[in-house]
Amino acid sequence: MDALEILWPSVCAGCDVRGHGRLCPGCRDALALRRVPDAIAGIDDAIAAAPYVGPVGTALKRAKYGRDRHLMKVLSRAFADVLAPYVLRGPFDAVVDVPSPWTRRIQRGFATGAWLAHALAQRAQLPLIPALSIAPGPRNAGLDAAARRANLAGRVRSRCSARGRLLLVDDVVTTGTTAAACARELLGADAERVVLLTLCAAVTPDDTP
């Protein structure tokens, strides 16, 4: 154990074990390539790094709702490391983040999808294109798929062109409604194919694709 751990012992955000950094080796091992089993309109493939119910989901919630920028950077780097082998099998042309409303970015201090997308784009050496925007509105949390579609109606918009085979990056996929709305905008512009990559999936992901 180094001097910093003795003076300022760290606690894992996923399991609360002390002395192993913000994400301990055991929680890092929970990250793996998994296919999201439920079909999402407009999405060719959907890959998650971890279930939302578990240590990675716990760490993500602490980063988001605790406004913990350092923890979000740790999760973003781990996400990029795990997803890079899938991306490098490509070919893909660009990375696009699932947007957050400007009100939430100000409140939280960062946009989770944008940070994950930035880390992945750097790791895979692909351009990151902020191709989408979303207008402020009620949160989707707690809503079923139909209510989420109604809540998102007219709010997701294309803001610039993103051509070719795109990687759409988000922090959590629940019903897939947000991803479908983003894919519709991208495919309605210049995208040929959209693949969703997410840190966590609310449904239990399948085995490695």
mmCIF file of C-alpha atoms in Angstrom:
data_model
loop_
_atom_site.group_PDB
_atom_site.id
_atom_site.type_symbol
_atom_site.label_atom_id
_atom_site.label_comp_id
_atom_site.label_asym_id
_atom_site.label_seq_id
_atom_site.Cartn_x
_atom_site.Cartn_y
_atom_site.Cartn_z
ATOM 1 C CA MET A 1 0.000 0.000 0.000
ATOM 2 C CA ASP A 2 1.422 3.394 -0.936
ATOM 3 C CA ALA A 3 1.643 6.487 1.259
ATOM 4 C CA LEU A 4 -1.433 8.116 -0.276
ATOM 5 C CA GLU A 5 -3.594 5.112 0.667
ATOM 6 C CA ILE A 6 -2.286 5.311 4.249
ATOM 7 C CA LEU A 7 -2.942 9.039 4.585
ATOM 8 C CA TRP A 8 -6.161 9.236 2.503
ATOM 9 C CA PRO A 9 -7.599 5.715 2.211
ATOM 10 C CA SER A 10 -9.874 5.340 -0.806
ATOM 11 C CA VAL A 11 -13.153 3.465 -0.928
ATOM 12 C CA CYS A 12 -14.402 1.579 -3.972
ATOM 13 C CA ALA A 13 -17.564 3.212 -5.305
ATOM 14 C CA GLY A 14 -18.954 -0.160 -6.374
ATOM 15 C CA CYS A 15 -18.553 -2.276 -3.231
ATOM 16 C CA ASP A 16 -17.141 0.028 -0.507
ATOM 17 C CA VAL A 17 -13.960 -2.007 -0.013
ATOM 18 C CA ARG A 18 -11.140 0.246 1.227
ATOM 19 C CA GLY A 19 -7.650 0.726 -0.122
ATOM 20 C CA HIS A 20 -8.097 -0.224 -3.799
ATOM 21 C CA GLY A 21 -9.017 3.079 -5.445
ATOM 22 C CA ARG A 22 -12.387 4.347 -6.656
ATOM 23 C CA LEU A 23 -13.053 1.101 -8.539
ATOM 24 C CA CYS A 24 -11.453 -1.984 -7.024
ATOM 25 C CA PRO A 25 -10.082 -4.876 -9.116
ATOM 26 C CA GLY A 26 -13.125 -7.025 -8.307
ATOM 27 C CA CYS A 27 -15.552 -4.391 -9.558
ATOM 28 C CA ARG A 28 -13.410 -3.757 -12.645
ATOM 29 C CA ASP A 29 -13.678 -7.474 -13.379
ATOM 30 C CA ALA A 30 -17.473 -7.046 -13.530
ATOM 31 C CA LEU A 31 -16.936 -5.085 -16.765
ATOM 32 C CA ALA A 32 -17.116 -7.264 -19.889
ATOM 33 C CA LEU A 33 -18.605 -7.225 -23.388
ATOM 34 C CA ARG A 34 -22.257 -8.311 -23.243
ATOM 35 C CA ARG A 35 -25.008 -8.142 -25.845
ATOM 36 C CA VAL A 36 -28.250 -6.411 -24.819
ATOM 37 C CA PRO A 37 -30.913 -9.005 -25.693
ATOM 38 C CA ASP A 38 -33.889 -6.716 -26.434
ATOM 39 C CA ALA A 39 -34.187 -5.318 -29.963
ATOM 40 C CA ILE A 40 -34.149 -1.504 -30.240
ATOM 41 C CA ALA A 41 -35.645 0.221 -33.273
ATOM 42 C CA GLY A 42 -32.938 1.617 -35.562
ATOM 43 C CA ILE A 43 -30.103 -0.017 -33.598
ATOM 44 C CA ASP A 44 -28.185 -2.774 -35.396
ATOM 45 C CA ASP A 45 -26.472 -4.066 -32.279
ATOM 46 C CA ALA A 46 -26.408 -3.092 -28.595
ATOM 47 C CA ILE A 47 -23.498 -3.887 -26.300
ATOM 48 C CA ALA A 48 -23.306 -3.236 -22.555
ATOM 49 C CA ALA A 49 -20.288 -3.400 -20.266
ATOM 50 C CA ALA A 50 -22.211 -4.354 -17.109
ATOM 51 C CA PRO A 51 -25.675 -4.893 -15.617
ATOM 52 C CA TYR A 52 -27.166 -1.826 -13.940
ATOM 53 C CA VAL A 53 -27.960 -3.924 -10.874
ATOM 54 C CA GLY A 54 -24.506 -4.573 -9.515
ATOM 55 C CA PRO A 55 -21.288 -2.819 -8.508
ATOM 56 C CA VAL A 56 -20.771 -0.897 -11.764
ATOM 57 C CA GLY A 57 -24.330 0.408 -11.678
ATOM 58 C CA THR A 58 -23.833 1.415 -8.053
ATOM 59 C CA ALA A 59 -20.662 3.303 -8.967
ATOM 60 C CA LEU A 60 -22.417 5.015 -11.885
ATOM 61 C CA LYS A 61 -25.249 6.210 -9.656
ATOM 62 C CA ARG A 62 -22.753 7.583 -7.166
ATOM 63 C CA ALA A 63 -20.911 9.413 -9.928
ATOM 64 C CA LYS A 64 -24.073 10.889 -11.465
ATOM 65 C CA TYR A 65 -26.064 11.820 -8.401
ATOM 66 C CA GLY A 66 -23.044 12.628 -6.251
ATOM 67 C CA ARG A 67 -21.649 14.882 -9.010
ATOM 68 C CA ASP A 68 -18.370 13.008 -8.677
ATOM 69 C CA ARG A 69 -16.279 14.040 -11.682
ATOM 70 C CA HIS A 70 -13.259 11.974 -10.679
ATOM 71 C CA LEU A 71 -15.328 8.802 -10.363
ATOM 72 C CA MET A 72 -16.976 9.486 -13.732
ATOM 73 C CA LYS A 73 -13.522 9.749 -15.307
ATOM 74 C CA VAL A 74 -12.529 6.421 -13.749
ATOM 75 C CA LEU A 75 -15.673 4.763 -15.112
ATOM 76 C CA SER A 76 -15.181 6.339 -18.539
ATOM 77 C CA ARG A 77 -11.638 5.013 -18.838
ATOM 78 C CA ALA A 78 -12.706 1.537 -17.707
ATOM 79 C CA PHE A 79 -15.617 1.592 -20.196
ATOM 80 C CA ALA A 80 -13.283 2.555 -23.046
ATOM 81 C CA ASP A 81 -10.790 -0.177 -22.160
ATOM 82 C CA VAL A 82 -13.488 -2.863 -22.130
ATOM 83 C CA LEU A 83 -15.346 -1.731 -25.256
ATOM 84 C CA ALA A 84 -12.256 -1.018 -27.372
ATOM 85 C CA PRO A 85 -11.842 -4.643 -28.617
ATOM 86 C CA TYR A 86 -15.405 -4.621 -29.980
ATOM 87 C CA VAL A 87 -14.927 -1.213 -31.605
ATOM 88 C CA LEU A 88 -11.597 -2.140 -33.173
ATOM 89 C CA ARG A 89 -13.235 -5.147 -34.839
ATOM 90 C CA GLY A 90 -15.371 -2.468 -36.638
ATOM 91 C CA PRO A 91 -15.193 -0.880 -39.016
ATOM 92 C CA PHE A 92 -16.829 2.235 -37.572
ATOM 93 C CA ASP A 93 -16.556 5.824 -38.706
ATOM 94 C CA ALA A 94 -17.373 7.952 -35.660
ATOM 95 C CA VAL A 95 -18.630 8.074 -32.081
ATOM 96 C CA VAL A 96 -21.782 10.008 -31.128
ATOM 97 C CA ASP A 97 -22.913 10.578 -27.547
ATOM 98 C CA VAL A 98 -26.510 10.338 -26.354
ATOM 99 C CA PRO A 99 -27.073 13.957 -25.296
ATOM 100 C CA SER A 100 -28.135 15.337 -21.927
ATOM 101 C CA PRO A 101 -30.330 18.448 -21.605
ATOM 102 C CA TRP A 102 -28.327 21.591 -20.890
ATOM 103 C CA THR A 103 -30.167 21.976 -17.591
ATOM 104 C CA ARG A 104 -28.906 18.591 -16.394
ATOM 105 C CA ARG A 105 -25.363 19.282 -17.551
ATOM 106 C CA ILE A 106 -25.330 22.471 -15.492
ATOM 107 C CA GLN A 107 -26.862 20.754 -12.464
ATOM 108 C CA ARG A 108 -24.520 17.757 -12.558
ATOM 109 C CA GLY A 109 -21.405 19.456 -13.872
ATOM 110 C CA PHE A 110 -20.885 16.952 -16.687
ATOM 111 C CA ALA A 111 -22.772 14.810 -19.210
ATOM 112 C CA THR A 112 -22.255 11.090 -18.606
ATOM 113 C CA GLY A 113 -22.809 10.032 -22.219
ATOM 114 C CA ALA A 114 -20.390 12.680 -23.487
ATOM 115 C CA TRP A 115 -17.642 11.630 -21.068
ATOM 116 C CA LEU A 116 -18.021 7.947 -21.924
ATOM 117 C CA ALA A 117 -18.052 8.751 -25.640
ATOM 118 C CA HIS A 118 -14.970 10.973 -25.349
ATOM 119 C CA ALA A 119 -12.970 8.255 -23.571
ATOM 120 C CA LEU A 120 -14.012 5.632 -26.130
ATOM 121 C CA ALA A 121 -13.263 7.880 -29.120
ATOM 122 C CA GLN A 122 -9.787 8.600 -27.771
ATOM 123 C CA ARG A 123 -9.120 4.934 -27.030
ATOM 124 C CA ALA A 124 -10.319 3.782 -30.470
ATOM 125 C CA GLN A 125 -8.889 6.818 -32.313
ATOM 126 C CA LEU A 126 -12.228 7.710 -33.881
ATOM 127 C CA PRO A 127 -13.761 11.170 -34.321
ATOM 128 C CA LEU A 128 -16.312 12.220 -31.703
ATOM 129 C CA ILE A 129 -19.240 14.071 -33.266
ATOM 130 C CA PRO A 130 -21.781 15.940 -31.064
ATOM 131 C CA ALA A 131 -24.467 15.201 -33.637
ATOM 132 C CA LEU A 132 -27.513 15.270 -31.352
ATOM 133 C CA SER A 133 -29.218 17.557 -28.858
ATOM 134 C CA ILE A 134 -32.127 17.081 -26.503
ATOM 135 C CA ALA A 135 -34.431 19.784 -25.191
ATOM 136 C CA PRO A 136 -35.040 19.994 -21.422
ATOM 137 C CA GLY A 137 -38.055 18.118 -20.123
ATOM 138 C CA PRO A 138 -39.232 15.670 -17.462
ATOM 139 C CA ARG A 139 -36.914 12.793 -16.580
ATOM 140 C CA ASN A 140 -37.557 9.308 -17.988
ATOM 141 C CA ALA A 141 -36.761 7.555 -14.718
ATOM 142 C CA GLY A 142 -39.686 5.487 -13.499
ATOM 143 C CA LEU A 143 -41.617 5.685 -16.778
ATOM 144 C CA ASP A 144 -42.567 2.703 -18.931
ATOM 145 C CA ALA A 145 -41.642 2.490 -22.618
ATOM 146 C CA ALA A 146 -44.826 4.168 -23.890
ATOM 147 C CA ALA A 147 -44.533 7.027 -21.411
ATOM 148 C CA ARG A 148 -40.855 7.462 -22.287
ATOM 149 C CA ARG A 149 -41.700 7.727 -25.997
ATOM 150 C CA ALA A 150 -44.317 10.371 -25.246
ATOM 151 C CA ASN A 151 -41.905 12.223 -22.977
ATOM 152 C CA LEU A 152 -39.196 12.316 -25.666
ATOM 153 C CA ALA A 153 -41.486 13.240 -28.572
ATOM 154 C CA GLY A 154 -39.953 16.140 -30.500
ATOM 155 C CA ARG A 155 -37.132 16.676 -27.994
ATOM 156 C CA VAL A 156 -34.249 14.809 -29.678
ATOM 157 C CA ARG A 157 -32.873 16.649 -32.697
ATOM 158 C CA SER A 158 -29.975 16.332 -35.147
ATOM 159 C CA ARG A 159 -27.576 19.284 -34.795
ATOM 160 C CA CYS A 160 -24.888 18.332 -37.330
ATOM 161 C CA SER A 161 -24.099 15.625 -39.841
ATOM 162 C CA ALA A 162 -22.573 12.299 -38.772
ATOM 163 C CA ARG A 163 -21.898 10.026 -41.730
ATOM 164 C CA GLY A 164 -21.376 6.302 -42.084
ATOM 165 C CA ARG A 165 -21.275 3.606 -39.414
ATOM 166 C CA LEU A 166 -21.793 5.206 -36.027
ATOM 167 C CA LEU A 167 -21.268 4.190 -32.412
ATOM 168 C CA LEU A 168 -23.949 5.717 -30.181
ATOM 169 C CA VAL A 169 -22.753 5.897 -26.555
ATOM 170 C CA ASP A 170 -24.907 6.171 -23.417
ATOM 171 C CA ASP A 171 -24.509 5.456 -19.719
ATOM 172 C CA VAL A 172 -27.606 3.241 -19.233
ATOM 173 C CA VAL A 173 -30.074 1.528 -21.541
ATOM 174 C CA THR A 174 -33.425 0.730 -19.924
ATOM 175 C CA THR A 175 -36.250 0.374 -22.453
ATOM 176 C CA GLY A 176 -34.161 1.562 -25.407
ATOM 177 C CA THR A 177 -36.541 4.459 -26.094
ATOM 178 C CA THR A 178 -33.879 7.163 -25.947
ATOM 179 C CA ALA A 179 -31.483 5.167 -28.120
ATOM 180 C CA ALA A 180 -34.252 4.588 -30.676
ATOM 181 C CA ALA A 181 -35.045 8.316 -30.805
ATOM 182 C CA CYS A 182 -31.355 9.107 -31.336
ATOM 183 C CA ALA A 183 -30.982 6.434 -34.017
ATOM 184 C CA ARG A 184 -34.022 7.780 -35.867
ATOM 185 C CA GLU A 185 -32.425 11.223 -36.074
ATOM 186 C CA LEU A 186 -29.041 9.862 -37.125
ATOM 187 C CA LEU A 187 -30.447 7.533 -39.782
ATOM 188 C CA GLY A 188 -32.667 10.317 -41.058
ATOM 189 C CA ALA A 189 -29.531 12.322 -41.777
ATOM 190 C CA ASP A 190 -26.351 10.656 -43.087
ATOM 191 C CA ALA A 191 -25.830 7.580 -40.907
ATOM 192 C CA GLU A 192 -25.702 4.167 -42.564
ATOM 193 C CA ARG A 193 -25.725 2.066 -39.399
ATOM 194 C CA VAL A 194 -26.033 2.740 -35.678
ATOM 195 C CA VAL A 195 -24.623 0.518 -32.922
ATOM 196 C CA LEU A 196 -25.349 1.296 -29.268
ATOM 197 C CA LEU A 197 -22.611 0.981 -26.650
ATOM 198 C CA THR A 198 -23.623 1.525 -23.044
ATOM 199 C CA LEU A 199 -21.923 1.276 -19.687
ATOM 200 C CA CYS A 200 -24.890 -0.453 -18.032
ATOM 201 C CA ALA A 201 -28.040 -2.261 -19.124
ATOM 202 C CA ALA A 202 -31.144 -2.459 -16.945
ATOM 203 C CA VAL A 203 -32.086 -5.790 -18.546
ATOM 204 C CA THR A 204 -29.618 -8.622 -17.910
ATOM 205 C CA PRO A 205 -27.128 -8.601 -20.800
ATOM 206 C CA ASP A 206 -26.256 -11.841 -22.581
ATOM 207 C CA ASP A 207 -22.843 -13.402 -22.916
ATOM 208 C CA THR A 208 -19.930 -11.869 -24.799
ATOM 209 C CA PRO A 209 -20.841 -11.081 -28.441
#
